[in-house]
mmCIF file of C-alpha atoms in Angstrom:
data_model
loop_
_atom_site.group_PDB
_atom_site.id
_atom_site.type_symbol
_atom_site.label_atom_id
_atom_site.label_comp_id
_atom_site.label_asym_id
_atom_site.label_seq_id
_atom_site.Cartn_x
_atom_site.Cartn_y
_atom_site.Cartn_z
ATOM 1 C CA MET A 19 -19.352 8.253 30.944
ATOM 2 C CA ALA A 20 -18.034 5.430 28.494
ATOM 3 C CA ILE A 21 -14.440 6.642 30.607
ATOM 4 C CA ILE A 22 -16.675 5.772 34.010
ATOM 5 C CA TRP A 23 -18.372 2.429 32.830
ATOM 6 C CA LYS A 24 -14.943 0.861 31.551
ATOM 7 C CA ASN A 25 -13.109 2.039 34.515
ATOM 8 C CA SER A 26 -15.333 0.236 36.641
ATOM 9 C CA ARG A 27 -16.073 -2.378 34.662
ATOM 10 C CA ARG A 28 -12.061 -2.998 35.203
ATOM 11 C CA LEU A 29 -12.066 -2.373 38.600
ATOM 12 C CA VAL A 30 -15.449 -4.985 39.295
ATOM 13 C CA ILE A 31 -13.484 -7.109 37.091
ATOM 14 C CA GLY A 32 -10.045 -6.723 38.909
ATOM 15 C CA LEU A 33 -12.220 -7.037 42.400
ATOM 16 C CA ILE A 34 -13.721 -11.022 41.734
ATOM 17 C CA GLY A 35 -10.199 -12.051 39.570
ATOM 18 C CA GLY A 36 -7.725 -10.523 42.523
ATOM 19 C CA GLY A 37 -9.846 -12.523 45.090
ATOM 20 C CA VAL A 38 -10.448 -15.818 43.478
ATOM 21 C CA VAL A 39 -6.550 -15.681 43.141
ATOM 22 C CA VAL A 40 -6.396 -15.023 46.562
ATOM 23 C CA LEU A 41 -8.516 -17.885 47.228
ATOM 24 C CA GLY A 42 -6.067 -19.974 45.494
ATOM 25 C CA VAL A 43 -3.326 -18.615 46.666
ATOM 26 C CA ILE A 44 -5.043 -19.462 50.464
ATOM 27 C CA LEU A 45 -6.193 -23.295 49.366
ATOM 28 C CA MET A 46 -2.393 -24.237 47.521
ATOM 29 C CA PRO A 47 -1.634 -25.564 51.159
ATOM 30 C CA LEU A 48 -4.681 -27.598 51.687
ATOM 31 C CA PRO A 49 -6.133 -30.790 49.296
ATOM 32 C CA GLY A 50 -7.599 -30.055 46.631
ATOM 33 C CA PRO A 51 -7.818 -27.313 43.066
ATOM 34 C CA GLY A 52 -5.963 -24.164 45.011
ATOM 35 C CA THR A 53 -3.806 -24.436 41.366
ATOM 36 C CA LEU A 54 -6.594 -24.368 38.968
ATOM 37 C CA ILE A 55 -8.421 -21.745 41.180
ATOM 38 C CA VAL A 56 -5.467 -19.138 40.994
ATOM 39 C CA LEU A 57 -5.323 -19.721 37.330
ATOM 40 C CA GLY A 58 -8.859 -19.539 36.888
ATOM 41 C CA GLY A 59 -8.787 -16.059 38.741
ATOM 42 C CA PHE A 60 -5.648 -14.867 36.265
ATOM 43 C CA ALA A 61 -8.343 -15.712 33.831
ATOM 44 C CA ILE A 62 -10.698 -13.050 34.717
ATOM 45 C CA LEU A 63 -8.324 -10.976 34.828
ATOM 46 C CA ALA A 64 -7.090 -11.671 31.901
ATOM 47 C CA THR A 65 -10.176 -10.108 30.200
ATOM 48 C CA GLU A 66 -9.419 -6.824 31.165
ATOM 49 C CA PHE A 67 -5.412 -6.656 31.835
ATOM 50 C CA GLU A 68 -2.560 -7.617 29.873
ATOM 51 C CA GLY A 69 -0.046 -8.886 32.225
ATOM 52 C CA ALA A 70 -2.555 -11.066 33.782
ATOM 53 C CA ALA A 71 -2.843 -12.562 30.122
ATOM 54 C CA ARG A 72 0.692 -12.906 30.233
ATOM 55 C CA VAL A 73 0.451 -14.579 33.429
ATOM 56 C CA LYS A 74 -2.651 -16.753 32.335
ATOM 57 C CA GLU A 75 -0.624 -18.099 29.181
ATOM 58 C CA TRP A 76 2.188 -19.035 31.103
ATOM 59 C CA GLY A 77 0.341 -20.878 33.765
ATOM 60 C CA PHE A 78 -1.792 -22.776 31.715
ATOM 61 C CA ARG A 79 1.474 -23.897 29.427
ATOM 62 C CA GLN A 80 2.960 -25.532 32.451
ATOM 63 C CA LEU A 81 0.288 -26.987 33.093
ATOM 64 C CA ASP A 82 -0.373 -28.611 30.134
ATOM 65 C CA ARG A 83 3.459 -30.068 30.820
ATOM 66 C CA CYS A 84 2.837 -31.002 33.741
ATOM 67 C CA LYS A 85 0.225 -33.353 31.844
ATOM 68 C CA GLU A 86 2.558 -34.540 29.101
ATOM 69 C CA PHE A 87 4.757 -35.350 31.670
ATOM 70 C CA ILE A 88 2.117 -37.076 34.004
ATOM 71 C CA ARG A 89 1.342 -39.233 30.613
ATOM 72 C CA ARG A 90 4.642 -40.247 29.660
ATOM 73 C CA HIS A 91 5.997 -41.093 32.905
ATOM 74 C CA ARG A 92 2.470 -43.100 33.301
ATOM 75 C CA GLY A 93 3.599 -46.223 32.829
ATOM 76 C CA GLN A 94 6.563 -46.434 34.741
#
């Protein structure tokens, strides 16, 4: 019974997280937070999938680099 619960939990999280990622990719060309929605989807997926956790960490590192770049070049 525990295996069924674990697999169904992974399926539900995969569907929800995947849906959020797809929604974010669709919204990327439009003005708004498409990239942040994609990162949010990977954060959901990262609760169950190790590969998604690595992608999420990489994305958040890139976001931090972008914020630092903006802070350094704001006054120029």
